[in-house]
mmCIF file of C-alpha atoms in Angstrom:
data_model
loop_
_atom_site.group_PDB
_atom_site.id
_atom_site.type_symbol
_atom_site.label_atom_id
_atom_site.label_comp_id
_atom_site.label_asym_id
_atom_site.label_seq_id
_atom_site.Cartn_x
_atom_site.Cartn_y
_atom_site.Cartn_z
ATOM 1 C CA UNK A 17 132.380 93.624 133.758
ATOM 2 C CA UNK A 18 129.624 96.195 133.167
ATOM 3 C CA UNK A 19 129.828 99.203 135.442
ATOM 4 C CA UNK A 20 126.509 100.614 136.555
ATOM 5 C CA UNK A 21 125.721 104.273 136.600
ATOM 6 C CA UNK A 22 125.263 105.232 140.235
ATOM 7 C CA UNK A 23 125.960 108.959 139.954
ATOM 8 C CA UNK A 24 123.265 111.594 139.512
ATOM 9 C CA UNK A 25 123.557 114.584 137.187
ATOM 10 C CA UNK A 26 125.497 117.666 138.221
ATOM 11 C CA UNK A 27 123.811 121.060 137.998
ATOM 12 C CA UNK A 28 125.589 124.270 137.066
ATOM 13 C CA UNK A 29 124.890 127.777 135.872
ATOM 14 C CA UNK A 30 121.520 128.193 137.642
ATOM 15 C CA UNK A 31 120.235 131.645 136.677
ATOM 16 C CA UNK A 32 117.100 133.703 137.007
ATOM 17 C CA UNK A 33 116.541 136.547 134.598
ATOM 18 C CA UNK A 34 115.969 139.212 135.750
ATOM 19 C CA UNK A 35 117.356 138.917 139.258
ATOM 20 C CA UNK A 36 116.526 140.996 141.168
ATOM 21 C CA UNK A 37 113.095 141.315 139.646
ATOM 22 C CA UNK A 38 110.434 143.919 140.285
ATOM 23 C CA UNK A 39 107.058 142.707 141.507
ATOM 24 C CA UNK A 40 104.706 141.539 138.745
ATOM 25 C CA UNK A 41 107.635 140.833 136.362
ATOM 26 C CA UNK A 42 107.876 137.511 134.461
ATOM 27 C CA UNK A 43 111.069 135.612 135.273
ATOM 28 C CA UNK A 44 113.000 133.001 133.230
ATOM 29 C CA UNK A 45 114.862 130.251 135.043
ATOM 30 C CA UNK A 46 117.687 128.399 133.291
ATOM 31 C CA UNK A 47 120.293 125.789 134.272
ATOM 32 C CA UNK A 48 122.717 123.269 132.782
ATOM 33 C CA UNK A 49 122.760 119.559 133.721
ATOM 34 C CA UNK A 50 125.385 116.929 132.931
ATOM 35 C CA UNK A 51 125.457 113.195 133.738
ATOM 36 C CA UNK A 52 129.158 112.477 134.264
ATOM 37 C CA UNK A 53 129.017 109.049 135.932
ATOM 38 C CA UNK A 54 130.519 105.805 134.751
ATOM 39 C CA UNK A 55 128.067 104.142 132.386
ATOM 40 C CA UNK A 56 126.492 107.518 131.643
ATOM 41 C CA UNK A 57 122.792 107.099 130.904
ATOM 42 C CA UNK A 58 121.782 110.633 130.037
ATOM 43 C CA UNK A 59 119.796 113.352 131.802
ATOM 44 C CA UNK A 60 116.159 112.306 131.918
ATOM 45 C CA UNK A 61 114.377 115.136 133.672
ATOM 46 C CA UNK A 62 114.726 118.407 135.567
ATOM 47 C CA UNK A 63 112.507 120.391 137.890
ATOM 48 C CA UNK A 64 112.584 123.412 140.162
ATOM 49 C CA UNK A 65 111.188 124.335 143.545
ATOM 50 C CA UNK A 66 110.403 127.670 145.176
ATOM 51 C CA UNK A 67 111.104 127.876 148.882
ATOM 52 C CA UNK A 68 111.002 124.116 149.286
ATOM 53 C CA UNK A 69 107.577 123.742 147.610
ATOM 54 C CA UNK A 70 106.364 121.119 145.177
ATOM 55 C CA UNK A 71 108.709 120.438 142.226
ATOM 56 C CA UNK A 72 107.686 121.896 138.864
ATOM 57 C CA UNK A 73 108.988 120.306 135.635
ATOM 58 C CA UNK A 74 111.441 122.199 133.432
ATOM 59 C CA UNK A 75 111.794 121.939 129.654
ATOM 60 C CA UNK A 76 114.854 121.521 127.462
ATOM 61 C CA UNK A 77 116.008 124.758 125.884
ATOM 62 C CA UNK A 78 115.923 125.151 122.091
ATOM 63 C CA UNK A 79 118.775 123.152 120.554
ATOM 64 C CA UNK A 80 119.018 120.877 123.599
ATOM 65 C CA UNK A 81 117.287 117.620 124.520
ATOM 66 C CA UNK A 82 116.773 115.197 127.394
ATOM 67 C CA UNK A 83 118.264 111.667 127.386
ATOM 68 C CA UNK A 84 121.613 113.156 126.374
ATOM 69 C CA UNK A 85 124.769 113.472 128.537
ATOM 70 C CA UNK A 86 124.149 117.194 128.848
ATOM 71 C CA UNK A 87 121.048 119.339 128.607
ATOM 72 C CA UNK A 88 120.209 123.005 129.082
ATOM 73 C CA UNK A 89 116.828 123.522 130.709
ATOM 74 C CA UNK A 90 114.443 126.413 131.188
ATOM 75 C CA UNK A 91 111.186 127.350 132.872
ATOM 76 C CA UNK A 92 109.012 130.464 133.065
ATOM 77 C CA UNK A 93 108.211 131.575 136.604
ATOM 78 C CA UNK A 94 104.921 133.306 137.283
ATOM 79 C CA UNK A 95 105.422 136.928 138.404
ATOM 80 C CA UNK A 96 105.514 137.477 142.127
ATOM 81 C CA UNK A 97 102.868 139.886 143.412
ATOM 82 C CA UNK A 98 104.685 140.771 146.658
ATOM 83 C CA UNK A 99 108.282 141.614 147.573
ATOM 84 C CA UNK A 100 110.381 138.870 149.097
ATOM 85 C CA UNK A 101 113.593 136.842 148.854
ATOM 86 C CA UNK A 102 113.033 133.317 147.560
ATOM 87 C CA UNK A 103 115.207 130.209 147.350
ATOM 88 C CA UNK A 104 114.962 128.652 143.896
ATOM 89 C CA UNK A 105 116.467 125.169 143.484
ATOM 90 C CA UNK A 106 116.916 123.065 140.349
ATOM 91 C CA UNK A 107 117.153 119.278 140.555
ATOM 92 C CA UNK A 108 117.469 116.531 137.986
ATOM 93 C CA UNK A 109 117.589 112.785 137.452
ATOM 94 C CA UNK A 110 119.229 110.538 134.862
ATOM 95 C CA UNK A 111 117.788 107.627 132.935
ATOM 96 C CA UNK A 112 119.125 105.189 135.555
ATOM 97 C CA UNK A 113 117.076 106.981 138.196
ATOM 98 C CA UNK A 114 119.968 108.671 140.017
ATOM 99 C CA UNK A 115 118.979 112.041 141.500
ATOM 100 C CA UNK A 116 121.162 115.125 141.554
ATOM 101 C CA UNK A 117 122.033 117.365 144.408
ATOM 102 C CA UNK A 118 120.058 120.614 143.985
ATOM 103 C CA UNK A 119 121.576 123.748 142.499
ATOM 104 C CA UNK A 120 120.091 126.805 144.217
ATOM 105 C CA UNK A 121 120.002 130.594 144.000
ATOM 106 C CA UNK A 122 118.373 133.446 145.862
ATOM 107 C CA UNK A 123 115.816 135.404 143.858
ATOM 108 C CA UNK A 124 115.138 138.917 145.169
ATOM 109 C CA UNK A 125 111.737 140.340 144.281
ATOM 110 C CA UNK A 126 111.488 144.014 145.110
ATOM 111 C CA UNK A 127 108.844 146.725 145.122
ATOM 112 C CA UNK A 128 110.473 150.109 144.421
ATOM 113 C CA UNK A 129 107.374 151.859 145.867
ATOM 114 C CA UNK A 130 107.459 149.924 149.170
ATOM 115 C CA UNK A 131 109.434 152.534 151.071
ATOM 116 C CA UNK A 132 112.963 152.550 152.493
ATOM 117 C CA UNK A 133 114.896 151.515 155.580
ATOM 118 C CA UNK A 134 117.235 153.314 157.946
ATOM 119 C CA UNK A 135 119.096 152.141 161.011
ATOM 120 C CA UNK A 136 121.652 153.203 163.533
ATOM 121 C CA UNK A 137 122.851 151.702 166.791
ATOM 122 C CA UNK A 138 124.791 148.730 168.088
ATOM 123 C CA UNK A 139 124.621 145.003 168.802
ATOM 124 C CA UNK A 140 126.613 142.680 171.038
ATOM 125 C CA UNK A 141 128.764 140.762 168.577
ATOM 126 C CA UNK A 142 128.770 137.093 169.720
ATOM 127 C CA UNK A 143 131.808 134.874 169.922
ATOM 128 C CA UNK A 144 132.721 133.303 166.627
ATOM 129 C CA UNK A 145 130.925 135.904 164.520
ATOM 130 C CA UNK A 146 134.140 137.299 163.041
ATOM 131 C CA UNK A 147 136.488 135.203 160.938
ATOM 132 C CA UNK A 148 138.431 137.888 159.098
ATOM 133 C CA UNK A 149 141.629 137.471 161.090
ATOM 134 C CA UNK A 150 142.875 135.189 163.849
ATOM 135 C CA UNK A 151 142.660 138.033 166.351
ATOM 136 C CA UNK A 152 139.108 138.826 165.279
ATOM 137 C CA UNK A 153 137.869 135.220 165.763
ATOM 138 C CA UNK A 154 137.980 135.403 169.541
ATOM 139 C CA UNK A 155 136.671 138.962 169.822
ATOM 140 C CA UNK A 156 133.341 139.817 171.415
ATOM 141 C CA UNK A 157 131.689 143.107 172.357
ATOM 142 C CA UNK A 158 129.862 146.036 170.876
ATOM 143 C CA UNK A 159 129.606 146.415 167.090
ATOM 144 C CA UNK A 160 128.177 149.658 165.714
ATOM 145 C CA UNK A 161 126.116 149.999 162.581
ATOM 146 C CA UNK A 162 124.514 152.713 160.506
ATOM 147 C CA UNK A 163 122.703 152.302 157.192
ATOM 148 C CA UNK A 164 120.171 153.694 154.749
ATOM 149 C CA UNK A 165 118.830 151.852 151.680
ATOM 150 C CA UNK A 166 116.202 153.147 149.301
ATOM 151 C CA UNK A 167 115.074 153.187 145.682
ATOM 152 C CA UNK A 168 115.195 156.611 144.094
ATOM 153 C CA UNK A 169 112.152 157.409 141.957
ATOM 154 C CA UNK A 170 112.213 155.331 138.760
ATOM 155 C CA UNK A 171 115.377 153.428 139.710
ATOM 156 C CA UNK A 172 115.726 149.628 139.703
ATOM 157 C CA UNK A 173 118.939 149.622 141.788
ATOM 158 C CA UNK A 174 118.841 150.978 145.356
ATOM 159 C CA UNK A 175 121.206 153.542 146.793
ATOM 160 C CA UNK A 176 122.469 154.405 150.232
ATOM 161 C CA UNK A 177 125.311 153.716 152.633
ATOM 162 C CA UNK A 178 126.134 151.030 155.150
ATOM 163 C CA UNK A 179 128.797 151.213 157.843
ATOM 164 C CA UNK A 180 129.702 148.390 160.226
ATOM 165 C CA UNK A 181 132.379 148.710 162.884
ATOM 166 C CA UNK A 182 133.513 146.054 165.346
ATOM 167 C CA UNK A 183 136.317 147.738 167.272
ATOM 168 C CA UNK A 184 137.297 144.717 169.386
ATOM 169 C CA UNK A 185 138.033 142.781 166.184
ATOM 170 C CA UNK A 186 139.614 145.706 164.264
ATOM 171 C CA UNK A 187 136.825 145.205 161.771
ATOM 172 C CA UNK A 188 135.531 148.242 159.792
ATOM 173 C CA UNK A 189 133.570 147.990 156.555
ATOM 174 C CA UNK A 190 131.847 150.616 154.454
ATOM 175 C CA UNK A 191 129.553 149.826 151.550
ATOM 176 C CA UNK A 192 130.482 150.610 147.936
ATOM 177 C CA UNK A 193 127.145 149.956 146.224
ATOM 178 C CA UNK A 194 123.901 148.057 146.501
ATOM 179 C CA UNK A 195 122.425 145.331 144.290
ATOM 180 C CA UNK A 196 118.845 144.988 145.565
ATOM 181 C CA UNK A 197 116.532 145.897 148.415
ATOM 182 C CA UNK A 198 113.456 143.958 149.519
ATOM 183 C CA UNK A 199 110.976 145.260 152.085
ATOM 184 C CA UNK A 200 108.194 142.969 153.241
ATOM 185 C CA UNK A 201 106.153 144.014 156.225
ATOM 186 C CA UNK A 202 108.437 144.533 159.238
ATOM 187 C CA UNK A 203 111.464 142.984 157.517
ATOM 188 C CA UNK A 204 113.986 144.625 155.208
ATOM 189 C CA UNK A 205 116.864 142.899 153.449
ATOM 190 C CA UNK A 206 119.393 144.136 150.974
ATOM 191 C CA UNK A 207 122.600 143.040 149.327
ATOM 192 C CA UNK A 208 125.617 145.043 148.327
ATOM 193 C CA UNK A 209 129.398 145.122 147.940
ATOM 194 C CA UNK A 210 132.289 146.368 150.037
ATOM 195 C CA UNK A 211 135.714 147.273 148.849
ATOM 196 C CA UNK A 212 138.407 147.283 151.483
ATOM 197 C CA UNK A 213 141.508 145.121 151.530
ATOM 198 C CA UNK A 214 139.927 143.073 148.780
ATOM 199 C CA UNK A 215 136.382 142.700 147.535
ATOM 200 C CA UNK A 216 133.521 141.624 149.783
ATOM 201 C CA UNK A 217 129.797 141.073 149.485
ATOM 202 C CA UNK A 218 127.327 141.683 152.312
ATOM 203 C CA UNK A 219 123.698 140.952 153.078
ATOM 204 C CA UNK A 220 121.955 142.961 155.751
ATOM 205 C CA UNK A 221 118.645 141.883 157.272
ATOM 206 C CA UNK A 222 116.730 144.070 159.701
ATOM 207 C CA UNK A 223 113.417 144.001 161.544
ATOM 208 C CA UNK A 224 111.491 147.083 162.588
ATOM 209 C CA UNK A 225 109.958 145.989 165.906
ATOM 210 C CA UNK A 226 107.389 148.752 165.901
ATOM 211 C CA UNK A 227 105.579 147.445 162.829
ATOM 212 C CA UNK A 228 102.976 144.661 162.816
ATOM 213 C CA UNK A 229 104.801 141.342 162.870
ATOM 214 C CA UNK A 230 107.990 143.003 164.182
ATOM 215 C CA UNK A 231 107.612 141.585 167.676
ATOM 216 C CA UNK A 232 108.245 144.866 169.441
ATOM 217 C CA UNK A 233 112.037 144.583 169.194
ATOM 218 C CA UNK A 234 114.350 145.898 166.463
ATOM 219 C CA UNK A 235 116.712 143.159 165.208
ATOM 220 C CA UNK A 236 119.820 143.211 163.035
ATOM 221 C CA UNK A 237 121.971 140.777 161.069
ATOM 222 C CA UNK A 238 124.862 141.350 158.701
ATOM 223 C CA UNK A 239 126.638 138.586 156.791
ATOM 224 C CA UNK A 240 129.866 139.494 154.984
ATOM 225 C CA UNK A 241 131.645 137.120 152.570
ATOM 226 C CA UNK A 242 134.928 137.445 150.662
ATOM 227 C CA UNK A 243 135.427 136.979 146.915
ATOM 228 C CA UNK A 244 135.874 133.240 147.376
ATOM 229 C CA UNK A 245 132.539 132.938 149.188
ATOM 230 C CA UNK A 246 134.040 132.488 152.644
ATOM 231 C CA UNK A 247 132.100 134.063 155.517
ATOM 232 C CA UNK A 248 134.252 136.666 157.270
ATOM 233 C CA UNK A 249 131.502 137.987 159.557
ATOM 234 C CA UNK A 250 127.999 136.864 160.485
ATOM 235 C CA UNK A 251 126.337 137.554 163.822
ATOM 236 C CA UNK A 252 123.851 134.777 163.003
ATOM 237 C CA UNK A 253 126.410 132.203 161.857
ATOM 238 C CA UNK A 254 124.988 129.159 160.127
ATOM 239 C CA UNK A 255 121.493 130.529 159.541
ATOM 240 C CA UNK A 256 120.103 130.576 156.021
ATOM 241 C CA UNK A 257 120.275 133.813 154.067
ATOM 242 C CA UNK A 258 116.503 134.107 154.171
ATOM 243 C CA UNK A 259 116.209 133.584 157.957
ATOM 244 C CA UNK A 260 114.673 136.321 160.100
ATOM 245 C CA UNK A 261 117.235 138.179 162.215
ATOM 246 C CA UNK A 262 117.434 137.098 165.854
ATOM 247 C CA UNK A 263 119.917 139.593 167.336
ATOM 248 C CA UNK A 264 118.145 142.398 169.218
ATOM 249 C CA UNK A 265 119.922 145.722 168.938
ATOM 250 C CA UNK A 266 121.424 147.003 172.160
ATOM 251 C CA UNK A 267 120.712 150.653 171.385
ATOM 252 C CA UNK A 268 119.492 152.873 168.549
ATOM 253 C CA UNK A 269 116.659 152.072 166.196
ATOM 254 C CA UNK A 270 115.707 150.512 162.888
ATOM 255 C CA UNK A 271 112.896 152.171 160.937
ATOM 256 C CA UNK A 272 111.112 150.971 157.767
ATOM 257 C CA UNK A 273 109.637 154.119 156.256
ATOM 258 C CA UNK A 274 106.587 154.099 154.036
ATOM 259 C CA UNK A 275 107.125 155.583 150.605
#
């Protein structure tokens, strides 16, 4: 009995180089596809999308080819003229017409001359925001924050400090270093690492309500994940990493400074 191929390709090792990328910098996107299903028919095609837009075909890398069980693909992305955080997804199909699930990454495009961001104050941490410990899971109340993130002149990696304290959940994190900073209008977002009892990654998103498009209210979000990718804190649980913050600060201020 002949078994039909009903399984789409799998996608791994999706990378953008460079990432983060400065504005007006060409970017190379690469990925690996494999067609592991019974009755394997070979990977027929691959494409990418930017922020859910129209798919753009990708090419096989040198030394690789389509219609084989595995293929390495590549594409050249046009430089981005403005700072922003973009979702890049790679998809593929095999000869039998089975589609893959997308493999995605976040591409941070920054402008080192766009200014810097500072903030200090507090938010009301909602129920379920903290998952670090069992005791923390049910905690609610005030969470304090303070941060500064900026590019020093000529640098391609931002510097600064971020502190986040949620006393009711015995939750206290201090940044170790930053990876990238993107400022676009009234919104600032940056990613960094935290070393405490283990290694953690955080992404902070903030809105300066006083700027055009800021809506008149300063807003704050911090998402912290452990080394396994598990979310240990997020005051906007379930939202995409590129979503605008929705939590208004209870006191203090967030300021995006011009350079």
